[in-house]
Amino acid sequence: MEESLRQRIEIRQGDIAQLAVDAIVNAANTSLLGGGGVDGAIHRAAGPGLLAECKGIGGCPTGEARLTKGYKLPVKYVIHTVGPVYRGQPEDSRLLASCYRESLALADTHGVRSIAFPAISCGVYGYPVADACRIAVDSTVLFLNDHEQIQRVIFMLFSDENRKVYEDYLAGT
Ligand code: AR6
């Protein structure tokens, strides 16, 4: 990968709800009404204002994204996207790539310069992390290639194991 592009991508480990960036991405479900995992952590840290705004959106189809304010989080925006439940079908990768693309496009439209993603679909939704990582990084690189505004994309991994998967993949690109 070209060095200038590589410098816009960062891999970190920890709680995405603590990150101070312009926008964080939430791995939500189609109701947008909260849940466990990263969704639960984001809603807990954001406070009730986030759920109230989400209620007014009326859900989000798999592979799409919706934007809200950050409330008590140290971010301007939360971008809620709905990853596919992994079934081992070609459609899974198409929908997961769409989550990254749509989230980045929405962020771009709102003037975001720094954004962080969790490993969408890699928890409850069962997506194998090595495959999901490849899709996450490749979709992001494709987007950054012809969009200048977003200067920093952080992949925020929760576990040591997942962080290593991302680091290894990025090292090989
Ligand atoms: N910061 C960063 N990553 C996290 C955090 C956190 N605070 N907490 C968990 N992860 P999951 P999914 C990691 O299950 O598979 C929810 O109930 C986690 O280790 O949160 O897309 C929604 O409401 C895993 O690697 O999301 C949906 O119903 C990754 O985030 C459903 O789960 C994603 O795991 C979505 O499932």
mmCIF file of C-alpha atoms and ligand atoms in Angstrom:
data_model
loop_
_atom_site.group_PDB
_atom_site.id
_atom_site.type_symbol
_atom_site.label_atom_id
_atom_site.label_comp_id
_atom_site.label_asym_id
_atom_site.label_seq_id
_atom_site.Cartn_x
_atom_site.Cartn_y
_atom_site.Cartn_z
ATOM 1 C CA MET A 1 0.000 0.000 0.000
ATOM 2 C CA GLU A 2 1.116 3.526 -0.718
ATOM 3 C CA GLU A 3 2.782 5.087 2.375
ATOM 4 C CA SER A 4 0.574 8.206 2.414
ATOM 5 C CA LEU A 5 -2.504 5.980 2.495
ATOM 6 C CA ARG A 6 -1.017 3.632 5.105
ATOM 7 C CA GLN A 7 -0.408 6.609 7.399
ATOM 8 C CA ARG A 8 -4.118 7.368 7.501
ATOM 9 C CA ILE A 9 -4.915 3.939 8.998
ATOM 10 C CA GLU A 10 -4.258 3.065 12.629
ATOM 11 C CA ILE A 11 -4.855 -0.077 14.659
ATOM 12 C CA ARG A 12 -5.579 0.219 18.353
ATOM 13 C CA GLN A 13 -6.927 -1.892 21.157
ATOM 14 C CA GLY A 14 -9.507 -0.932 23.782
ATOM 15 C CA ASP A 15 -12.965 0.490 24.331
ATOM 16 C CA ILE A 16 -14.208 2.463 21.329
ATOM 17 C CA ALA A 17 -16.609 4.402 23.578
ATOM 18 C CA GLN A 18 -13.606 6.160 25.167
ATOM 19 C CA LEU A 19 -12.089 7.406 21.928
ATOM 20 C CA ALA A 20 -12.014 11.122 21.177
ATOM 21 C CA VAL A 21 -12.401 11.331 17.394
ATOM 22 C CA ASP A 22 -14.919 13.083 15.143
ATOM 23 C CA ALA A 23 -17.024 9.918 14.766
ATOM 24 C CA ILE A 24 -17.203 6.381 16.070
ATOM 25 C CA VAL A 25 -19.063 3.594 14.332
ATOM 26 C CA ASN A 26 -21.492 1.397 16.246
ATOM 27 C CA ALA A 27 -22.128 -2.246 15.298
ATOM 28 C CA ALA A 28 -25.881 -2.017 15.793
ATOM 29 C CA ASN A 29 -28.886 -4.173 14.882
ATOM 30 C CA THR A 30 -31.713 -3.284 12.510
ATOM 31 C CA SER A 31 -33.867 -1.829 15.310
ATOM 32 C CA LEU A 32 -31.159 0.684 16.327
ATOM 33 C CA LEU A 33 -32.559 0.359 19.836
ATOM 34 C CA GLY A 34 -29.388 -0.862 21.530
ATOM 35 C CA GLY A 35 -28.090 -4.280 22.486
ATOM 36 C CA GLY A 36 -25.027 -5.949 23.957
ATOM 37 C CA GLY A 37 -21.359 -5.871 22.937
ATOM 38 C CA VAL A 38 -20.028 -2.646 21.488
ATOM 39 C CA ASP A 39 -23.590 -1.332 20.993
ATOM 40 C CA GLY A 40 -24.248 -1.664 24.730
ATOM 41 C CA ALA A 41 -20.941 0.005 25.629
ATOM 42 C CA ILE A 42 -21.640 2.958 23.314
ATOM 43 C CA HIS A 43 -25.200 3.501 24.593
ATOM 44 C CA ARG A 44 -24.071 3.249 28.234
ATOM 45 C CA ALA A 45 -21.354 5.832 27.728
ATOM 46 C CA ALA A 46 -23.491 8.147 25.588
ATOM 47 C CA GLY A 47 -26.437 8.295 27.986
ATOM 48 C CA PRO A 48 -30.192 8.254 27.258
ATOM 49 C CA GLY A 49 -30.107 11.014 24.627
ATOM 50 C CA LEU A 50 -28.608 8.591 22.126
ATOM 51 C CA LEU A 51 -31.412 6.043 22.498
ATOM 52 C CA ALA A 52 -34.015 8.803 22.232
ATOM 53 C CA GLU A 53 -32.543 9.970 18.917
ATOM 54 C CA CYS A 54 -32.250 6.382 17.663
ATOM 55 C CA LYS A 55 -35.936 5.760 18.427
ATOM 56 C CA GLY A 56 -36.825 8.566 16.043
ATOM 57 C CA ILE A 57 -34.833 7.044 13.165
ATOM 58 C CA GLY A 58 -37.022 3.972 12.831
ATOM 59 C CA GLY A 59 -34.390 1.318 12.219
ATOM 60 C CA CYS A 60 -31.713 0.625 9.620
ATOM 61 C CA PRO A 61 -31.419 -2.191 7.068
ATOM 62 C CA THR A 62 -28.388 -4.493 7.128
ATOM 63 C CA GLY A 63 -25.466 -2.993 5.214
ATOM 64 C CA GLU A 64 -26.639 0.605 5.629
ATOM 65 C CA ALA A 65 -25.679 3.336 8.117
ATOM 66 C CA ARG A 66 -27.379 6.145 10.052
ATOM 67 C CA LEU A 67 -25.875 9.110 11.879
ATOM 68 C CA THR A 68 -26.662 10.550 15.314
ATOM 69 C CA LYS A 69 -25.008 13.011 17.649
ATOM 70 C CA GLY A 70 -22.500 11.766 20.242
ATOM 71 C CA TYR A 71 -24.229 12.999 23.427
ATOM 72 C CA LYS A 72 -21.935 12.290 26.421
ATOM 73 C CA LEU A 73 -19.318 10.595 24.247
ATOM 74 C CA PRO A 74 -16.206 12.588 23.300
ATOM 75 C CA VAL A 75 -17.254 12.500 19.623
ATOM 76 C CA LYS A 76 -19.400 14.670 17.364
ATOM 77 C CA TYR A 77 -21.186 11.744 15.778
ATOM 78 C CA VAL A 78 -22.042 8.097 16.199
ATOM 79 C CA ILE A 79 -22.551 6.276 12.925
ATOM 80 C CA HIS A 80 -24.746 3.233 13.433
ATOM 81 C CA THR A 81 -24.320 0.476 10.918
ATOM 82 C CA VAL A 82 -25.811 -3.008 10.820
ATOM 83 C CA GLY A 83 -23.467 -5.832 9.928
ATOM 84 C CA PRO A 84 -24.659 -9.149 8.506
ATOM 85 C CA VAL A 85 -25.237 -12.173 10.691
ATOM 86 C CA TYR A 86 -22.594 -14.547 9.291
ATOM 87 C CA ARG A 87 -24.080 -17.401 7.264
ATOM 88 C CA GLY A 88 -21.156 -18.379 5.048
ATOM 89 C CA GLN A 89 -22.850 -16.961 1.925
ATOM 90 C CA PRO A 90 -21.417 -14.571 -0.710
ATOM 91 C CA GLU A 91 -23.947 -12.011 0.445
ATOM 92 C CA ASP A 92 -22.167 -11.734 3.826
ATOM 93 C CA SER A 93 -19.063 -10.095 2.395
ATOM 94 C CA ARG A 94 -21.077 -7.804 0.132
ATOM 95 C CA LEU A 95 -23.110 -6.563 3.108
ATOM 96 C CA LEU A 96 -20.094 -6.182 5.383
ATOM 97 C CA ALA A 97 -18.190 -4.176 2.733
ATOM 98 C CA SER A 98 -21.286 -2.028 2.348
ATOM 99 C CA CYS A 99 -21.247 -1.230 6.098
ATOM 100 C CA TYR A 100 -17.730 0.207 5.819
ATOM 101 C CA ARG A 101 -18.413 2.063 2.582
ATOM 102 C CA GLU A 102 -21.716 3.559 3.750
ATOM 103 C CA SER A 103 -20.289 4.572 7.133
ATOM 104 C CA LEU A 104 -17.330 6.302 5.505
ATOM 105 C CA ALA A 105 -19.546 8.034 2.942
ATOM 106 C CA LEU A 106 -21.897 9.312 5.666
ATOM 107 C CA ALA A 107 -18.919 10.507 7.709
ATOM 108 C CA ASP A 108 -17.469 12.260 4.684
ATOM 109 C CA THR A 109 -20.755 14.072 4.018
ATOM 110 C CA HIS A 110 -20.717 15.408 7.582
ATOM 111 C CA GLY A 111 -17.184 16.766 7.448
ATOM 112 C CA VAL A 112 -15.612 14.019 9.561
ATOM 113 C CA ARG A 113 -11.816 13.868 9.474
ATOM 114 C CA SER A 114 -11.222 11.103 12.024
ATOM 115 C CA ILE A 115 -13.319 7.979 12.510
ATOM 116 C CA ALA A 116 -13.028 4.729 14.463
ATOM 117 C CA PHE A 117 -14.539 1.338 13.625
ATOM 118 C CA PRO A 118 -15.057 -1.720 15.818
ATOM 119 C CA ALA A 119 -14.831 -5.169 14.219
ATOM 120 C CA ILE A 120 -18.380 -5.080 12.818
ATOM 121 C CA SER A 121 -20.172 -8.481 12.903
ATOM 122 C CA CYS A 122 -17.222 -10.201 14.655
ATOM 123 C CA GLY A 123 -19.001 -10.686 18.003
ATOM 124 C CA VAL A 124 -22.557 -11.971 18.366
ATOM 125 C CA TYR A 125 -22.991 -11.982 14.581
ATOM 126 C CA GLY A 126 -20.235 -14.591 14.212
ATOM 127 C CA TYR A 127 -18.177 -13.294 11.271
ATOM 128 C CA PRO A 128 -14.707 -14.964 11.169
ATOM 129 C CA VAL A 129 -12.326 -12.172 12.075
ATOM 130 C CA ALA A 130 -9.671 -12.860 9.423
ATOM 131 C CA ASP A 131 -12.265 -12.543 6.642
ATOM 132 C CA ALA A 132 -13.945 -9.550 8.244
ATOM 133 C CA CYS A 133 -10.585 -7.825 8.694
ATOM 134 C CA ARG A 134 -9.732 -8.219 5.017
ATOM 135 C CA ILE A 135 -13.093 -6.715 4.035
ATOM 136 C CA ALA A 136 -12.782 -3.876 6.566
ATOM 137 C CA VAL A 137 -9.298 -2.865 5.449
ATOM 138 C CA ASP A 138 -9.858 -3.328 1.707
ATOM 139 C CA SER A 139 -13.141 -1.365 1.702
ATOM 140 C CA THR A 140 -11.557 1.423 3.727
ATOM 141 C CA VAL A 141 -8.488 1.641 1.489
ATOM 142 C CA LEU A 142 -10.704 1.806 -1.608
ATOM 143 C CA PHE A 143 -12.663 4.662 -0.084
ATOM 144 C CA LEU A 144 -9.667 6.637 1.197
ATOM 145 C CA ASN A 145 -7.987 6.327 -2.172
ATOM 146 C CA ASP A 146 -10.390 8.751 -3.789
ATOM 147 C CA HIS A 147 -11.588 10.749 -0.740
ATOM 148 C CA GLU A 148 -9.108 13.177 0.807
ATOM 149 C CA GLN A 149 -11.037 14.590 3.762
ATOM 150 C CA ILE A 150 -10.895 11.649 6.176
ATOM 151 C CA GLN A 151 -7.346 11.755 7.453
ATOM 152 C CA ARG A 152 -7.492 9.109 10.129
ATOM 153 C CA VAL A 153 -9.283 5.767 10.337
ATOM 154 C CA ILE A 154 -8.813 3.816 13.552
ATOM 155 C CA PHE A 155 -9.670 0.132 13.738
ATOM 156 C CA MET A 156 -10.395 -0.290 17.442
ATOM 157 C CA LEU A 157 -10.074 -3.943 18.415
ATOM 158 C CA PHE A 158 -11.232 -5.261 21.730
ATOM 159 C CA SER A 159 -9.019 -8.344 22.057
ATOM 160 C CA ASP A 160 -5.310 -8.974 21.666
ATOM 161 C CA GLU A 161 -6.104 -11.720 19.199
ATOM 162 C CA ASN A 162 -8.164 -9.493 16.906
ATOM 163 C CA ARG A 163 -5.626 -6.671 17.079
ATOM 164 C CA LYS A 164 -2.937 -9.110 15.878
ATOM 165 C CA VAL A 165 -5.117 -10.272 12.979
ATOM 166 C CA TYR A 166 -5.464 -6.672 11.788
ATOM 167 C CA GLU A 167 -1.774 -5.863 12.297
ATOM 168 C CA ASP A 168 -0.704 -8.939 10.336
ATOM 169 C CA TYR A 169 -3.078 -8.222 7.484
ATOM 170 C CA LEU A 170 -2.045 -4.584 7.220
ATOM 171 C CA ALA A 171 1.626 -5.560 7.313
ATOM 172 C CA GLY A 172 1.040 -7.770 4.279
ATOM 173 C CA THR A 173 -0.786 -5.188 2.142
HETATM 174 N N1 AR6 B 1 -15.058 -1.350 22.007
HETATM 175 C C1 AR6 B 1 -14.577 -1.941 20.884
HETATM 176 N N2 AR6 B 1 -14.928 -3.173 20.478
HETATM 177 C C2 AR6 B 1 -15.813 -3.844 21.255
HETATM 178 C C3 AR6 B 1 -16.366 -3.319 22.440
HETATM 179 C C4 AR6 B 1 -15.957 -2.003 22.809
HETATM 180 N N3 AR6 B 1 -16.415 -1.408 23.911
HETATM 181 N N4 AR6 B 1 -17.201 -4.243 22.977
HETATM 182 C C5 AR6 B 1 -17.180 -5.321 22.177
HETATM 183 N N5 AR6 B 1 -16.341 -5.088 21.152
HETATM 184 P P1 AR6 B 1 -20.588 -7.198 18.794
HETATM 185 P P2 AR6 B 1 -21.763 -7.713 16.149
HETATM 186 C C6 AR6 B 1 -15.993 -5.970 20.013
HETATM 187 O O1 AR6 B 1 -21.160 -8.453 19.318
HETATM 188 O O2 AR6 B 1 -21.077 -9.008 16.030
HETATM 189 C C7 AR6 B 1 -25.251 -6.162 19.624
HETATM 190 O O3 AR6 B 1 -26.077 -6.690 20.623
HETATM 191 C C8 AR6 B 1 -16.324 -7.420 20.128
HETATM 192 O O4 AR6 B 1 -15.305 -8.086 20.866
HETATM 193 O O5 AR6 B 1 -20.672 -5.975 19.644
HETATM 194 O O6 AR6 B 1 -21.806 -6.783 14.955
HETATM 195 C C9 AR6 B 1 -26.022 -5.353 18.583
HETATM 196 O O7 AR6 B 1 -27.144 -4.676 19.147
HETATM 197 C C10 AR6 B 1 -16.361 -7.857 18.679
HETATM 198 O O8 AR6 B 1 -15.036 -8.119 18.188
HETATM 199 O O9 AR6 B 1 -21.274 -6.784 17.369
HETATM 200 C C11 AR6 B 1 -26.422 -6.400 17.599
HETATM 201 O O10 AR6 B 1 -27.613 -7.057 17.999
HETATM 202 C C12 AR6 B 1 -16.883 -6.617 17.954
HETATM 203 O O11 AR6 B 1 -16.772 -5.545 18.892
HETATM 204 C C13 AR6 B 1 -25.282 -7.374 17.609
HETATM 205 O O12 AR6 B 1 -24.685 -7.253 18.894
HETATM 206 C C14 AR6 B 1 -18.317 -6.725 17.496
HETATM 207 O O13 AR6 B 1 -19.069 -7.495 18.409
HETATM 208 C C15 AR6 B 1 -24.236 -7.031 16.571
HETATM 209 O O14 AR6 B 1 -23.263 -8.036 16.553
#
